């Protein structure tokens, strides 16, 4: 899908892996077979009154009642209350909220409060299944229509819908395009229409789904039913496209802050990436996480290395057999503490709320990509970490990939700008979050929860080393017409005695040995930062270093060159962080054993039922239980995440676990 000429994916020809196979055929819903169904007579489509049989009656008198009884939440968060009130009153809404912001509640609650059934359009079968499982566990009558079902299962769902027995029905966009499905939906009564992952309608985004374009037609098919478009994509262009293409001219717009305060951002220089990664992952022992790498090969090698280190790591990329991918994904979702090592093919539509870390061992190509990938951590709002190592090699490699991409100049320039913004985030001496949110047009102060805030980096004056390096490059080029990569240039500057230096006579250059005061690592840091700022450029197939327009001013000493001093293992990963689960990080020492006991109980329950642990209870609920230690069923009321259905199902068991500790 990503390689579609329509998608305009700026990275289509740069990705190392095949397009994300979240949209791969094995997960895409198949178009419905023509089941010979005929549209119902006009009469069946007229709006029904409250007493009409076959129309699902309102189950909850108010939004607050639904929130408490079904989900066990005491209050709406952020914009949720305003969105729900607006939609319950019949208004259309465009909702931009970051991952983990709580979008589901904003369409599920109106569906529960209004008369009729809520229709949710969701692009992925896996997403639909997760949501229906979670709703069912909360006692909501939800079902989906997709190609994984047998005709008789589908017929059951259709019958239940038409007779008004469903609170919510999930349907894939391609299925909705069929007249038979539209006609079926018209035989019942819809309370609200929610278009999830609405950015899939954007032809310029990398998740473009042609079937989303047809969803604008819902405006005519179901006039009078409030419609919502929801997405976690932040850019203004996508926002405008959603509004226009989904035909929501009168919608109210709810744009939340895109900050994810529970995610700690950390970016370290890449020195020995595997060892650095292993140290970081071991710091999060027993927690679920995703490690992103660019190439399939590096995914496999990294997963193998981590397994050798005793980590329960699994590889995932588009080149793996579909069965293997499905198995790995299912283990990641259902078991505690699995680490998925993956290309960007993995993650979209993964609703797992308790991913505690996202690690990058290669530089993402844009800030958007970085934000989206790191955003898969901590959907549940609990403390999580986004960690990355990046180095000189990443910069050289990505510049080269842009250089060699087949696009025209404007296209390459755009890719270059994406990369520059990403590098600026990596090299900033200011708050990472401030930089990240600033990129999306949102102003903020220093966050206190990123590596630069926690340990402000030193800067040092890099002018003289920069001049030594640049003049070495100038001499080689002018006097001998030669160009070299970083490794050899550093050897010259440090006065190394290598075969190549002797052969080329580079020990006779006037800058030979002039930079012996800096270590190899220091020099790589200097070069990386000069590249990031465009004072140097990497050229050609081998990434040789050359001068840029900005080099002259530095050579003449007319530009300042403040550099960030690299520190390894800053703000944890190197061991400064206590080795306990991030979910339990806010818990007192005394409550930890109970938290762990509840976690073990939850794992048993999940295994027994064959559902992911978070379907039983989220980490936030376990934390509240460990802290508040309710001693009776009555005291469970008010614990976040325990609604009526779960109190009935698990209440006694949970109280017993607590009593035993
Ligand atoms: P999104 O779809 O925006 O990524 P979700 O709807 O999956 O977010 O919600 C993210 C998490 O926040 C879930 O674990 C959910 O249970 C929790 N949540 C949502 N709304 C509330 C609320 N009002 N109170 C407490 N927890 C909430
Ligand atoms: Zn910060």
XYZ file of C-alpha atoms and ligand atoms in Angstrom:
689
model
C 0.000 0.000 0.000
C 2.780 2.418 0.879
C 4.364 2.073 -2.508
C 1.194 3.209 -4.237
C 2.026 6.182 -6.434
C -0.948 7.923 -4.869
C 0.377 7.655 -1.370
C 3.198 10.102 -2.002
C 5.111 8.409 0.766
C 8.286 10.454 1.002
C 10.159 7.352 2.102
C 8.686 4.849 -0.286
C 11.968 4.244 -2.019
C 14.127 4.719 1.013
C 12.702 2.186 3.386
C 14.968 -0.719 3.974
C 12.144 -2.954 4.801
C 9.114 -3.499 2.663
C 6.206 -1.189 3.388
C 4.745 -1.725 6.815
C 2.837 -4.914 6.545
C 0.319 -3.902 9.107
C -1.752 -3.426 6.058
C -0.580 -6.700 4.536
C -3.186 -8.883 2.879
C -3.336 -11.277 5.798
C -4.627 -8.484 7.965
C -6.634 -6.528 5.467
C -10.241 -7.352 5.434
C -11.387 -8.977 2.205
C -14.174 -7.298 0.274
C -17.444 -8.959 1.167
C -18.775 -11.569 -1.178
C -21.979 -10.596 -2.886
C -24.432 -12.330 -0.634
C -27.414 -11.436 -2.760
C -28.736 -9.150 -0.112
C -31.177 -6.517 -1.384
C -31.627 -3.063 0.072
C -34.552 -2.875 2.455
C -37.730 -1.091 1.448
C -37.864 2.645 2.125
C -40.128 2.096 5.097
C -37.501 0.152 6.985
C -35.149 3.116 6.765
C -37.348 5.747 8.304
C -36.081 7.012 11.634
C -37.579 4.956 14.397
C -39.057 6.393 17.554
C -37.709 5.471 20.989
C -40.289 2.756 21.381
C -39.694 1.092 18.027
C -38.843 -2.550 18.519
C -35.453 -3.506 17.107
C -33.818 -0.250 18.155
C -31.297 -0.624 20.923
C -32.512 1.544 23.809
C -30.176 3.813 25.719
C -28.447 1.736 28.397
C -27.135 4.529 30.569
C -28.883 7.672 31.712
C -25.718 9.773 31.547
C -22.176 9.759 30.291
C -20.847 9.854 33.859
C -22.866 6.761 34.763
C -21.511 4.854 31.770
C -17.953 5.892 32.552
C -18.222 4.691 36.126
C -20.232 1.504 35.657
C -18.610 0.210 32.488
C -14.996 1.332 32.723
C -14.631 1.989 36.423
C -13.140 5.460 35.795
C -14.059 8.244 38.162
C -13.647 11.146 35.757
C -13.179 12.045 32.139
C -9.699 13.154 31.164
C -8.785 16.268 29.202
C -11.183 16.959 26.355
C -13.101 13.688 26.802
C -16.039 15.237 28.679
C -16.500 18.037 26.136
C -16.264 15.669 23.176
C -18.732 13.204 24.682
C -21.222 15.963 25.558
C -20.986 17.404 22.055
C -21.528 14.047 20.351
C -24.255 12.862 22.719
C -26.090 16.066 21.767
C -25.800 15.031 18.107
C -22.810 17.094 16.913
C -20.030 15.996 14.567
C -16.460 16.039 15.877
C -12.891 15.907 14.620
C -10.668 14.627 17.412
C -6.871 14.962 17.348
C -5.453 13.319 20.426
C -2.121 11.610 20.980
C -1.855 7.867 21.344
C -2.937 6.932 24.829
C -4.979 10.118 25.131
C -8.180 8.119 25.531
C -9.930 8.403 22.192
C -11.919 5.157 22.508
C -13.987 6.446 25.401
C -15.045 9.499 23.375
C -17.025 7.416 20.884
C -17.865 4.408 23.037
C -19.617 6.426 25.739
C -21.888 8.301 23.291
C -22.741 4.914 21.773
C -23.753 3.636 25.203
C -25.743 6.727 26.120
C -27.537 7.382 22.828
C -30.233 5.172 21.472
C -29.071 2.843 18.685
C -25.780 1.120 17.912
C -22.407 2.826 17.546
C -20.589 2.114 14.274
C -16.806 2.121 14.449
C -14.754 2.070 11.282
C -11.374 0.612 12.020
C -8.658 -0.149 9.479
C -7.185 -3.288 10.985
C -8.670 -6.580 11.970
C -6.231 -6.882 14.887
C -7.388 -3.518 16.221
C -11.033 -4.514 15.974
C -10.442 -7.742 17.825
C -8.579 -5.991 20.632
C -11.288 -3.411 21.089
C -14.136 -5.906 20.999
C -12.297 -8.119 23.529
C -11.748 -5.178 25.856
C -15.362 -4.023 25.555
C -16.744 -7.514 26.107
C -14.617 -7.846 29.241
C -16.356 -4.696 30.473
C -19.801 -6.099 29.786
C -20.444 -4.087 26.619
C -22.228 -5.844 23.765
C -19.787 -5.318 20.930
C -19.113 -7.280 17.768
C -17.283 -6.928 14.490
C -17.934 -7.809 10.904
C -14.886 -8.979 9.002
C -13.448 -11.694 6.815
C -12.167 -13.813 9.716
C -15.740 -14.850 10.451
C -17.707 -17.667 8.934
C -20.890 -16.700 7.066
C -22.984 -17.993 9.941
C -21.021 -15.967 12.517
C -21.503 -12.911 10.381
C -25.189 -13.636 10.020
C -25.473 -13.815 13.826
C -23.853 -10.406 14.206
C -26.069 -8.938 11.507
C -29.177 -10.299 13.134
C -28.125 -8.983 16.539
C -27.489 -5.573 15.046
C -30.798 -5.357 13.211
C -32.741 -6.393 16.275
C -31.034 -3.720 18.356
C -28.988 -5.967 20.618
C -25.565 -4.431 19.978
C -24.040 -1.439 21.711
C -21.212 -1.186 19.190
C -20.378 -2.710 15.834
C -16.885 -2.575 14.269
C -16.543 -2.687 10.506
C -13.553 -2.422 8.147
C -13.677 0.411 5.582
C -13.563 -1.850 2.531
C -16.563 -3.766 3.802
C -18.447 -0.549 4.272
C -17.950 0.347 0.630
C -20.232 -2.516 -0.348
C -23.883 -1.593 -0.874
C -24.934 -4.733 0.990
C -23.204 -3.574 4.178
C -24.587 -0.071 3.856
C -28.057 -1.490 3.404
C -27.651 -3.772 6.377
C -26.635 -0.856 8.562
C -29.679 1.051 7.415
C -31.932 -1.703 8.660
C -30.926 -0.963 12.214
C -30.356 2.341 13.940
C -26.966 3.956 14.354
C -26.294 6.134 17.374
C -22.932 7.503 16.300
C -20.360 6.844 13.557
C -16.699 6.894 14.577
C -13.959 6.804 11.946
C -10.854 5.665 13.790
C -7.320 6.263 12.434
C -8.903 8.936 10.249
C -5.488 10.017 8.899
C -5.705 6.959 6.613
C -7.753 9.241 4.346
C -4.700 11.411 3.699
C -3.066 10.619 0.383
C 0.162 12.215 1.530
C 0.463 10.258 4.712
C 2.124 6.879 4.825
C -0.974 5.030 6.037
C -3.155 5.952 3.075
C -6.094 3.600 2.567
C -8.082 4.205 -0.632
C -11.219 2.835 1.023
C -11.186 5.736 3.439
C -11.921 8.129 0.584
C -15.389 6.644 0.193
C -16.264 7.277 3.842
C -17.333 10.839 3.046
C -20.452 9.203 1.608
C -21.598 8.270 5.112
C -22.749 11.874 5.438
C -25.572 11.196 2.953
C -26.294 7.603 3.917
C -26.784 8.410 7.577
C -27.696 12.044 7.719
C -28.668 12.977 11.250
C -26.272 10.491 12.854
C -23.353 12.296 14.533
C -20.032 11.458 12.917
C -16.575 11.564 14.456
C -13.121 11.363 12.909
C -10.292 10.437 15.265
C -6.530 10.340 14.828
C -3.252 10.680 16.674
C -1.596 12.432 13.745
C -0.730 15.991 14.582
C 0.012 17.893 11.401
C -2.242 20.701 10.220
C -2.277 19.384 6.650
C -3.689 16.009 7.714
C -6.209 17.745 9.940
C -7.506 19.756 6.987
C -7.638 16.739 4.704
C -9.624 14.728 7.227
C -12.163 17.491 7.615
C -12.620 17.929 3.880
C -12.521 14.363 2.650
C -14.688 12.918 5.371
C -17.111 15.788 4.824
C -17.221 17.230 8.298
C -17.618 20.958 7.587
C -19.717 21.650 10.675
C -17.763 19.468 13.067
C -16.330 20.845 16.254
C -12.585 20.361 16.415
C -10.886 19.040 19.506
C -7.121 19.290 19.313
C -5.363 17.965 22.384
C -1.811 18.643 23.441
C 0.504 16.179 21.796
C 2.706 15.922 24.819
C 3.140 12.459 26.298
C 4.341 13.437 29.756
C 4.723 9.849 30.971
C 7.312 9.110 28.273
C 10.895 9.900 29.190
C 13.015 10.758 26.133
C 16.671 9.725 26.074
C 19.149 9.903 23.209
C 22.695 8.618 23.615
C 25.671 8.608 21.299
C 26.126 5.243 19.618
C 29.373 3.619 20.656
C 28.743 -0.071 21.064
C 25.050 -0.251 20.217
C 24.441 -3.867 21.126
C 26.040 -3.601 24.495
C 24.269 -0.297 25.138
C 20.963 -1.835 24.116
C 21.463 -4.926 26.262
C 22.211 -2.741 29.292
C 19.126 -0.666 28.638
C 16.843 -3.660 28.111
C 18.158 -5.420 31.213
C 17.282 -2.303 33.137
C 13.694 -3.048 32.106
C 13.708 -6.750 32.836
C 10.270 -8.344 32.676
C 8.748 -5.411 30.825
C 7.290 -5.336 27.325
C 9.177 -3.198 24.823
C 9.840 -2.600 21.160
C 13.308 -2.226 19.641
C 13.300 -0.582 16.225
C 16.053 -1.190 13.679
C 16.185 -0.146 10.027
C 17.063 -3.325 8.205
C 15.722 -6.838 8.374
C 19.183 -8.219 8.870
C 19.874 -5.976 11.793
C 16.501 -6.944 13.291
C 17.405 -10.624 13.184
C 20.907 -10.144 14.519
C 19.766 -7.875 17.311
C 17.006 -10.251 18.384
C 19.452 -13.117 18.425
C 21.971 -11.138 20.431
C 19.363 -10.181 23.017
C 18.191 -13.775 23.301
C 21.794 -14.729 23.955
C 21.725 -12.204 26.788
C 18.725 -13.945 28.325
C 16.111 -11.494 27.040
C 12.820 -12.890 25.714
C 13.267 -11.131 22.357
C 11.516 -11.933 19.078
C 12.183 -10.623 15.549
C 9.497 -9.070 13.360
C 9.850 -7.762 9.819
C 8.000 -7.967 6.539
C 10.344 -10.641 5.193
C 9.309 -13.194 7.801
C 6.703 -15.792 7.055
C 3.176 -14.547 7.844
C 2.658 -17.378 10.337
C 5.839 -16.516 12.224
C 4.878 -12.846 12.312
C 1.434 -13.640 13.634
C 2.895 -15.931 16.300
C 5.422 -13.356 17.446
C 2.863 -10.592 17.511
C 0.477 -12.705 19.498
C 3.180 -13.601 22.042
C 4.075 -9.936 22.371
C 0.437 -8.999 22.982
C -0.489 -11.841 25.269
C 2.546 -12.519 27.406
C 4.206 -10.281 29.919
C 7.648 -8.944 29.218
C 8.280 -9.884 25.584
C 10.668 -7.603 23.668
C 9.870 -7.225 19.975
C 12.814 -6.356 17.742
C 11.305 -4.985 14.557
C 11.423 -2.799 11.499
C 8.793 -0.109 11.153
C 6.605 -2.850 9.707
C 5.628 -3.504 13.308
C 3.581 -1.325 15.567
C 0.860 0.481 13.743
C -2.425 -0.629 15.143
C -0.787 -2.367 18.068
C -3.092 -1.333 20.852
C -1.086 -2.888 23.688
C -1.299 -0.300 26.450
C 1.572 -1.510 28.639
C 4.562 -1.224 26.298
C 7.091 0.161 28.782
C 9.860 1.157 26.398
C 10.607 1.851 22.761
C 14.264 1.715 21.753
C 15.796 2.867 18.482
C 19.151 1.451 17.459
C 19.024 3.322 14.131
C 18.026 6.897 13.472
C 14.425 7.342 12.285
C 14.093 9.322 9.065
C 11.884 12.050 10.421
C 10.604 13.570 13.645
C 7.094 12.424 12.677
C 8.309 8.851 12.464
C 10.160 9.146 15.757
C 7.108 10.592 17.491
C 4.825 7.928 16.090
C 7.144 5.058 16.967
C 8.035 6.262 20.456
C 4.344 6.993 20.985
C 3.671 3.260 21.152
C 5.146 3.293 24.648
C 2.951 3.974 27.645
C -0.517 4.215 26.148
C -1.812 3.484 29.630
C -0.256 6.674 30.969
C 2.241 4.847 33.204
C 5.937 5.774 33.250
C 7.725 4.642 30.071
C 10.965 5.352 28.244
C 11.835 6.258 24.654
C 15.521 5.503 24.255
C 17.730 5.872 21.227
C 21.367 5.551 20.273
C 22.578 7.416 17.272
C 25.976 8.063 15.768
C 28.061 9.330 12.932
C 27.298 6.245 10.848
C 23.567 7.008 10.955
C 24.075 10.496 9.592
C 26.382 9.381 6.787
C 24.138 6.490 5.854
C 20.960 8.543 5.720
C 22.541 11.368 3.740
C 23.738 8.758 1.286
C 20.301 7.186 1.030
C 18.790 10.571 0.255
C 21.514 11.300 -2.286
C 20.886 8.055 -4.090
C 17.109 8.183 -3.967
C 15.600 8.486 -7.430
C 13.433 11.547 -6.734
C 13.956 15.048 -8.129
C 15.706 17.917 -6.335
C 12.657 19.180 -4.447
C 11.914 15.711 -3.260
C 15.446 15.181 -1.983
C 15.365 18.565 -0.361
C 12.255 17.593 1.551
C 13.865 14.376 2.759
C 16.916 16.415 3.734
C 14.742 18.747 5.792
C 13.131 15.786 7.554
C 16.568 14.461 8.423
C 17.847 17.870 9.552
C 14.937 18.231 11.965
C 15.643 14.766 13.341
C 19.331 15.592 13.788
C 18.482 18.859 15.514
C 16.451 16.866 18.024
C 19.399 14.525 18.596
C 21.964 17.278 19.059
C 19.921 19.802 20.995
C 21.349 21.034 24.286
C 17.841 22.111 25.294
C 14.874 20.007 26.389
C 14.082 17.141 23.974
C 10.352 17.432 24.568
C 10.409 21.167 23.905
C 12.111 20.497 20.593
C 9.718 17.666 19.718
C 6.536 19.591 20.538
C 7.948 22.695 18.885
C 8.245 20.677 15.709
C 4.487 20.165 15.833
C 3.909 23.840 16.520
C 3.284 23.493 20.220
C 5.107 25.713 22.695
C 6.223 24.388 26.069
C 8.803 24.847 28.796
C 11.596 22.449 29.814
C 9.966 19.167 30.820
C 12.137 17.773 33.580
C 11.669 14.267 32.170
C 14.199 13.921 29.356
C 17.927 13.293 29.410
C 18.932 16.892 28.753
C 16.616 18.194 31.481
C 17.765 15.550 33.975
C 21.476 15.983 33.203
C 22.064 19.190 31.264
C 24.849 18.502 28.773
C 28.109 20.440 28.729
C 29.051 22.302 25.631
C 32.578 22.998 24.496
C 34.186 25.159 21.843
C 34.759 23.011 18.792
C 36.099 25.737 16.483
C 39.747 24.667 16.434
C 39.124 20.945 15.906
C 36.586 21.824 13.204
C 39.210 23.966 11.443
C 41.803 21.199 11.617
C 39.377 18.758 10.083
C 38.131 21.100 7.377
C 41.617 22.120 6.339
C 42.654 18.468 6.085
C 39.735 17.911 3.731
C 40.625 21.040 1.712
C 44.267 20.004 1.345
C 43.457 16.471 0.237
C 40.987 17.800 -2.260
C 42.970 20.728 -3.684
C 46.441 19.216 -3.639
C 45.591 15.634 -4.537
C 41.990 15.535 -5.718
C 41.178 12.999 -3.015
C 38.208 12.538 -0.701
C 37.937 10.224 2.299
C 35.454 9.011 4.885
C 35.559 9.772 8.584
C 37.742 6.834 9.604
C 40.756 7.761 7.516
C 40.460 11.484 8.248
C 40.508 10.768 11.973
C 43.558 8.544 11.476
C 45.369 11.433 9.767
C 44.406 13.933 12.451
C 45.403 11.607 15.266
C 48.693 10.793 13.567
C 47.984 7.090 13.230
C 50.570 4.823 11.641
C 48.515 2.786 9.203
C 49.335 1.066 5.966
C 47.014 3.347 4.071
C 48.575 6.505 5.533
C 52.077 5.374 4.622
C 51.020 4.298 1.159
C 49.290 7.569 0.414
C 51.998 9.646 2.051
C 49.393 11.265 4.266
C 51.921 11.496 7.087
C 53.451 14.375 5.119
C 50.249 16.466 5.308
C 50.690 19.543 7.516
C 47.667 18.515 9.627
C 49.009 14.996 10.262
C 48.908 14.341 14.013
C 47.539 17.823 14.765
C 44.477 16.367 16.464
C 46.116 13.835 18.755
C 44.653 15.674 21.750
C 41.227 14.218 20.978
C 40.303 10.542 21.153
C 38.899 8.609 18.250
C 35.490 8.784 19.904
C 35.782 12.560 20.411
C 36.569 13.055 16.749
C 33.593 10.989 15.676
C 31.433 13.146 17.911
C 32.868 16.319 16.312
C 32.275 15.010 12.791
C 28.773 13.828 13.611
C 27.804 17.208 14.975
C 29.376 19.107 12.083
C 27.438 16.892 9.685
C 24.253 17.431 11.654
C 24.691 21.192 11.282
C 25.625 21.086 7.650
C 29.157 22.396 8.200
C 30.280 19.166 6.550
C 28.567 17.042 3.932
C 28.755 13.315 3.270
C 28.976 12.536 -0.422
C 28.724 9.684 -2.837
C 28.443 5.992 -2.430
C 31.126 5.760 0.245
C 30.008 8.701 2.330
C 33.229 10.644 1.866
C 33.314 13.980 3.635
C 33.300 17.266 1.758
C 32.851 20.972 2.387
C 29.562 22.839 2.346
C 28.664 26.504 1.947
C 28.849 26.812 5.711
C 32.416 25.500 5.893
C 34.158 28.675 4.753
C 33.013 30.771 7.693
C 34.281 28.142 10.104
C 37.626 27.898 8.305
C 38.011 31.666 8.560
C 37.065 31.532 12.251
C 33.990 33.668 11.666
C 31.417 31.183 12.979
C 31.179 29.792 16.475
C 31.109 25.999 16.812
C 29.634 25.092 20.199
C 29.476 21.313 20.494
C 27.598 19.035 22.825
C 29.877 16.928 25.010
C 28.849 13.305 24.607
C 28.155 11.450 27.810
C 27.412 7.757 27.813
C 24.612 6.262 29.826
C 23.215 9.651 30.774
C 20.131 9.559 32.965
C 20.020 5.798 33.339
C 20.514 2.854 31.077
C 23.969 2.834 32.569
C 22.582 1.800 35.900
C 21.609 4.996 37.696
C 17.977 4.013 37.444
C 16.660 1.544 39.972
C 16.094 -1.872 38.468
C 12.417 -2.315 38.907
C 9.413 -2.288 36.673
C 8.538 1.189 35.426
C 4.898 0.440 36.148
C 5.824 -0.036 39.758
C 8.204 2.903 39.793
C 5.722 5.158 41.527
C 4.987 2.558 44.167
C 6.467 2.571 47.623
C 8.892 -0.224 48.471
C 6.302 -1.801 50.794
C 3.694 -2.136 48.058
C 5.976 -3.839 45.548
C 5.453 -7.460 46.657
C 1.678 -7.085 46.434
C 1.994 -5.483 42.997
C 4.075 -8.438 41.839
C 1.603 -10.916 43.353
C -1.273 -9.214 41.528
C 0.753 -9.295 38.329
C 1.275 -13.031 38.715
C -2.424 -13.546 39.408
C -3.275 -11.489 36.327
C -0.892 -13.520 34.154
C -2.652 -16.720 35.281
C -6.079 -15.288 34.500
C -4.955 -14.073 31.094
C -3.474 -17.458 30.231
C -6.601 -19.276 31.320
C -8.830 -17.098 29.167
C -6.414 -16.788 26.283
C -6.507 -12.983 26.357
C -3.750 -10.380 26.818
C -3.043 -9.463 30.432
C -4.287 -5.896 29.933
C -7.740 -7.165 29.009
C -7.967 -8.494 32.579
C -6.629 -5.345 34.276
C -4.298 -2.547 33.216
C -1.118 -1.716 35.138
C -2.750 1.433 36.538
C -5.431 -0.751 38.143
C -2.857 -3.113 39.680
C -0.965 -0.134 41.036
C -4.124 1.322 42.606
C -4.951 -2.074 44.140
C -1.452 -2.438 45.607
C -1.608 1.036 47.093
C -5.154 1.158 48.396
C -5.489 -2.517 49.391
C -9.283 -2.726 49.241
C -10.500 -5.342 51.720
C -13.973 -6.016 50.332
C -16.025 -5.959 47.149
C -17.561 -2.660 48.200
C -14.133 -1.093 48.561
C -13.300 -2.030 44.969
C -15.728 0.639 43.817
C -13.642 3.636 42.881
C -10.520 1.679 41.926
C -9.699 2.877 38.436
C -10.442 0.350 35.697
C -12.842 -1.821 37.698
C -16.391 -1.452 36.423
C -19.427 -3.490 37.403
C -18.609 -6.433 35.138
C -15.013 -6.827 36.280
C -15.925 -6.413 39.930
C -18.282 -9.314 39.520
C -15.799 -11.424 37.559
C -12.597 -10.825 39.534
C -13.585 -9.018 42.733
C -13.410 -11.972 45.111
C -10.160 -13.269 43.646
C -8.472 -9.876 43.893
C -9.601 -9.291 47.461
C -8.220 -12.733 48.335
C -4.814 -11.963 46.780
C -4.678 -8.714 48.739
C -5.727 -10.384 51.994
C -2.925 -12.930 51.600
C -0.245 -10.233 51.452
P -6.072 6.132 22.342
O -7.070 5.351 21.539
O -6.300 7.595 22.295
O -4.660 5.764 22.072
P -7.183 4.657 24.516
O -8.604 4.946 24.265
O -6.636 3.335 24.140
O -6.290 5.787 23.867
O -6.898 4.939 26.058
C -5.594 4.902 26.572
C -5.581 4.420 28.003
O -6.145 5.390 28.870
C -6.354 3.149 28.199
O -5.563 2.270 28.985
C -7.615 3.589 28.906
O -8.081 2.553 29.715
C -7.150 4.793 29.691
N -8.207 5.810 29.897
C -8.905 6.442 28.941
N -9.773 7.324 29.471
C -9.608 7.261 30.813
C -10.209 7.951 31.945
N -11.159 8.877 31.777
N -9.778 7.616 33.183
C -8.823 6.680 33.361
N -8.227 5.995 32.356
C -8.601 6.284 31.088
Zn 13.049 17.941 28.917
